[in-house]
Amino acid sequence: MLPVYPEAKHNPLGDANMCSRLLFWWLTPLLRVGYKRRLEEDDMYSVLPEDRSARLGEELRGYWDQEVSRAEKDAREPSLTKAIIKCYWKPYLVWGILMFLEEGTRIVQPVLLGKIISYLEYYDPSDSAAFREALAYAAGLSVCVLTWAFLHHLYFYHIQRVGMRLRVAMCHMIYRKALRLSNSATRETSTGQIVNLLSNDVNRFDQVTMFLHFLWVGPLQTVVVTALLWMEVGISCLAGMAVLILLLLLQSCIGKSFSSLRSETAAYTDDRIRSVSEVITGIRTVKMYTWEKSFADLIARLRRKEISKILTSSYLRGLNLALFFALSKIMIFVTFFANALLGNVITASQVFVVVTLFEALRLTGTLHLPMAVEKVSEAVVSIRRVKNFLLLEETSQHNPQLPSDGETIVQLQDFTAVWDKASKTPTLQGLSFTVRPRELLAVVGPVGAGKSSLLSAVLGELPPSQGQVTVRGRIAYVPQQPWLFPGTVRSNILFGKKYEKDRYEKVLKACALEEQLELLEAGDQTVVGDGGTPLNRGQKVRISLARAVYQDADIYLLDDPLSAVDEGVSRHLFEQCICQALHEKITILVTHQLQYLKDASQILILKDGKIMKKGTYVEFPKPGVDFEDILLKTNEEAEPSRVPDSRTLRGRPSEPSVQPQESPRPSLGDAAPEDQDTENTQVTLSLESRSEGKVDFKAYKDYFTAGAHWFIIIFLILVNIAAQVSYVLQDWWLSSWANEQSTLYATAHGKGKEILIPDPGWYFIPYSGTVLFGISRSLLMFYFLVNSSQTLHKRMLESVLRAPTFLLVMGVVGIMVVVIPWTAILLIPLGIIFFVLRRYFLETSRDVKRLECATQSPVFSHLASSLQGHWTIRAFKAQQRFQELFDTHQDLHSEAWFLFLTTSRWFALCLDAICAIFVIVVAFGSLFLAETLNVGQVGLVLSLALTFMVMVPRCVRQSAEAENMMISVERVTEYIDLEKEAPWEYKHRPPPSWPQRGDIDFSNVSFRYSSDGPLVLKDLIPLIDSRKKVGIVGRTGAGKSSLVSALFRLSEPNGIIGIDGIGTATIGLHDLRKKMTVVPQEPVLFTGTMKKNLDPFNEHTDEELWNALEEVQLKEAVEGLPGRLNTELAESGSNLSAGQRQLVSFARAILRKNQILIIDKATSNVDPRTDELIKKKVREKFVQSIVLTITNRLRTVIDSESVMVLDSGRQVEFSRPYKLLQNRNSLFYKMVQHLGEAEAAALTETATQVHMERK
């Protein structure tokens, strides 16, 4: 089912007549609304059917698939360029012909101009026939300028639309591929590269389509202009054309270098985006480990490498623009100088025909043609990068999930598989088991045993190297790292299924979510995910579990969901959800909660990818099992829980779909089979905030002062003025020289005796100024702007760069007024009209541009979210729904982009039409006032009028576009102006030896994450003495992890926290955080080697690293890696298990050796044996330190010196475990008793033993 737009505004372009389409009149209602008030999302017109992302993407994908098939047959590499050409060549060719006609009208204009000047040169008031002929030429010139104005904007409108379609189609294909990448392919790319492809590379298609036709129109136009010049001045025209050809060759060589520069820049950009993404994802860890400066330096180094390439290409681009600025004048001078040396005398009409022909060639030959070479070179690199990505391996379909028309089953037979083909050791080896309905298979084993890999094999993510996997039935999957997409809690649970109140409430109850939703202000309508309300890991796990249960699938794969919640919730989830709600299903549960093994139908013990033992709980002999150490005493102590014999949650099995989110107005239905019940539930989430009104002067000030000091800016302005003055002086010289040539022609008729050669000394002054100042201006401008815009888009840089054209326009206008004063009568109202029109246009254009920026963010947010949860999406077979949602976001962005394109064209067409009328009035006025004017004046003004027609609209348009592009600066400065945290260091710093004891004193401490957020900690008053080992427990959401945030001042707490008598608020953040070490619940690993992740900034020896690894039970695993410490980890450490990632984080903490250690549920993903060993090592290693252990496993802290119990952000108990267990009214006692009689007795016994030993 395609996206539905219930509130989409009808696009009037679909019904517009031909005249309205040509003149963009259909935009009038929008422009009126935009002038009166701020435009909102609902004011945008819906995207046209032919521009929809799904349609465009599937069309291009069809051609790409054909090309891939053909290439396989021909044993060659497929060509993405061929697929693009086959898809778009027809419309692109049509618009190319239109551009050829447009350029043709530009060439005819100088010829007609020459005829008008010729009439004035031989002016005879009595010759009415000549006057009528001149009027006809003026009428022809009028038709040409008007035709050019319409054709020019018609071409650019349609050609930009073709570019938009290509970009949108390519984004569709990239996203589709990203959802289908195999796990081996994900190691060959990164999130940074995919984001860069979508944000940077595809934009090259927008640009190359605009200029590609100039590769053949430019040379063709040059040939035609050369022929016309030959007819006017003979062989001397070749001198000017030789200059053009030499410079074109130079520019072509420059253009080719853009390809290699673009390739190098893209690689650096990939690295920088990946690094920035990793730092932002792990910002909490980065702050707590005080790595901000180090990572800022790392990213700055990457940025410098990237900028060095950008700066080189900018200098080359600046050189091209400088040549564009000066080349036509050089060609004119060389042509006339050669003509004079050959002894020829030419008329004034010939002078200005030559001038206007060179001007007509100037834009195409010296700007658009080199730009076409540059854009094609860059596009070739982008196409190659996109093609390489599209050719990456896709996930194989070894396990087709057959419809459950018969018995559902999961069966592995002699299954062997490996993640890394280069590895000699299989990930899984010789696995064989069968699970049928109503069976619960519990999979246990130490860290890195292959438990999650086993689930991956069932999902089809890990293809077998030998053996067979049989899966019949629909799968629901709960990953170890819970994933929520941006949307409401309800939409995350429903995942596109129809909302059924009774069933939904049963699922909430089974997954212990009822109380949690009451804590959220908006209940299940609370927005979560990117930009939404932050949830703790336990809440995320329960929502993820509820999503799976609500799907009513046949097979449930649960990857250790019980470790993220407290013991009470864990038992509830096991009994109410796994044993009751999923009683009829096939359930495979990976767990470290060994107390539940008695209730499993089968137990699978894995170690090193092999099955060590398989069978029911009663079949396990008590001695002699290899896994006995892991089970510890739990096998004997765990109380068997009763499996309730009650009705299960039943429902018809269905394939899940995705609820739309984030978009202002999309609604998606389920693309499931017809027999499934789904509904279109509209989810409306607001776009990110955007500014109103004019771009503030502060944005300009911030941008320009970021690049250079005010003195440099003033110098740059002076260089611009000098360049324009020298440019204008040439026109003065040309006018006077044309008059002299006309006189010579009239008296001597070119006999060669009175030839006036241009004075090179006088002429070289303005020309050398033009070249020198032009090149200096361009290079200095690019250097200045690249410095200013290190975080801004390249397109904005190019737009702002062209703003100085305003000075050139002032020069043109000034000359016209001085030469023929009556033109001021036209120019004054013209200026007023331009000013009013610009203001009217900008009111709408600014809002449309802001909407375009805002609607682009959800596209990247959806991509990033999908990459994080691609296993879940594939497990639920929801690729098509997420693809439709991506297309919805793209369509929404296309709405804004298309309006920006069309409103800009409307404005440009209005300006050009007004300028065309000005040229017509000047042409006819010159004929009627011929008696009062000389030939040089008329020729200069008419040629300048044609230049005026190109330059003035361009200047006004670019001034408006510059303001629109400054919105990007405005958005960046919003982030720059975010509220800052406290300074990293104060002038008065604590002593280097602080803290010596490590006492922590809380005095009425309250804490909230944001100024307007709820209190998550309330009036804490504990005093933690030095060297104490304190356990911190409480129900999920009680505020345990918030205590860490308060200690590290991730947000400023109210009240006083003192460490060794020094208030934490009185010292710098780095001075505070460096003295504490935290092992976070969710470990953060960075792309790079194992060594870099342990010691990012080379502060420790290899021996120290190995010792740390040994102490956290990881040494053996790392020694088995191909490169040992130098083994490259995948993005976010995805080639390690969740438990191994936590152990790496533990090793970091051991290396820091601080007086205060905080363990925040850091062993939730490791087995009990490893947990016990780590606890023992921590006690040995940090005997002189305070250790705060936050955990959901009460066994972990039962032997602590004190236990703090939190409930709803309050400290309700703080005492020795033994003492708390003696008080039957204590919350800690109730939490222990909730574990079951046997487990409670075991914990009480342990607490008693520890108490007696310490007595």
Coordinates of N, CA and C in Angstrom, one line a residue, residues 1-6 494 496-499 657-660 665-672 676-683 881 884:
M1 N 0.8 -1.2 0.0 CA 0.0 0.0 0.0 C 0.9 1.2 0.0
L2 N 0.6 2.2 -0.9 CA 1.3 3.4 -1.0 C 1.0 4.4 0.2
P3 N 1.8 5.3 0.5 CA 1.5 6.3 1.5 C 0.2 7.1 1.2
V4 N -0.5 7.4 2.3 CA -1.7 8.2 2.1 C -1.5 9.5 2.7
Y5 N -2.0 10.6 2.1 CA -1.8 11.9 2.5 C -3.2 12.5 2.8
P6 N -3.8 12.3 4.0 CA -5.1 12.7 4.2 C -5.3 14.2 4.2
L494 N 2.6 -1.4 18.4 CA 1.7 -1.9 17.3 C 2.5 -2.3 16.1
G496 N 2.5 -1.2 13.2 CA 1.7 -1.2 12.0 C 0.5 -2.1 12.2
K497 N 0.4 -2.9 13.2 CA -0.8 -3.8 13.4 C -2.0 -3.0 13.8
K498 N -3.1 -3.5 13.6 CA -4.4 -2.8 14.0 C -4.5 -2.7 15.5
Y499 N -4.9 -1.6 16.0 CA -5.1 -1.4 17.4 C -6.3 -2.1 17.9
S657 N 4.0 -4.6 10.2 CA 4.2 -3.5 9.3 C 4.6 -2.3 10.2
V658 N 4.9 -1.2 9.6 CA 5.5 -0.1 10.4 C 4.5 1.1 10.4
Q659 N 4.3 1.6 11.6 CA 3.5 2.8 11.8 C 4.4 4.0 11.4
P660 N 3.9 4.9 10.7 CA 4.7 6.0 10.3 C 4.9 6.9 11.5
R665 N 2.8 14.7 8.1 CA 1.5 14.3 7.7 C 1.3 13.0 7.0
P666 N 2.3 12.1 7.0 CA 2.1 10.9 6.3 C 1.3 9.9 7.1
S667 N 0.7 8.9 6.4 CA 0.1 7.8 7.1 C 0.3 6.6 6.3
L668 N 0.7 5.5 6.9 CA 1.0 4.3 6.2 C 0.2 3.2 6.6
G669 N -0.3 2.4 5.7 CA -1.0 1.2 6.0 C -0.1 0.0 6.0
D670 N -0.5 -1.1 6.4 CA 0.2 -2.3 6.3 C 0.2 -2.9 4.9
A671 N 1.3 -3.3 4.5 CA 1.4 -3.9 3.2 C 1.4 -5.4 3.3
A672 N 0.6 -5.9 4.3 CA 0.5 -7.3 4.6 C -0.5 -8.0 3.7
Q676 N -5.1 -10.0 6.6 CA -4.7 -9.4 7.9 C -5.4 -8.1 8.2
D677 N -5.6 -7.9 9.4 CA -6.3 -6.7 9.9 C -5.3 -5.6 10.2
T678 N -5.3 -4.5 9.5 CA -4.4 -3.4 9.7 C -5.3 -2.2 9.6
E679 N -4.7 -1.1 10.1 CA -5.4 0.2 10.0 C -4.4 1.3 9.7
N680 N -4.9 2.4 9.0 CA -4.1 3.5 8.8 C -4.2 4.5 9.9
T681 N -3.3 4.5 10.9 CA -3.3 5.4 12.0 C -2.4 6.5 11.7
Q682 N -2.9 7.7 11.7 CA -2.1 8.8 11.3 C -1.3 9.3 12.6
V683 N 0.0 9.4 12.4 CA 0.8 9.9 13.5 C 1.4 11.2 13.1
R881 N 7.6 -1.7 4.5 CA 6.9 -0.7 5.2 C 7.9 0.5 5.5
E884 N 8.5 2.4 2.4 CA 7.4 3.3 2.1 C 7.5 4.5 3.0

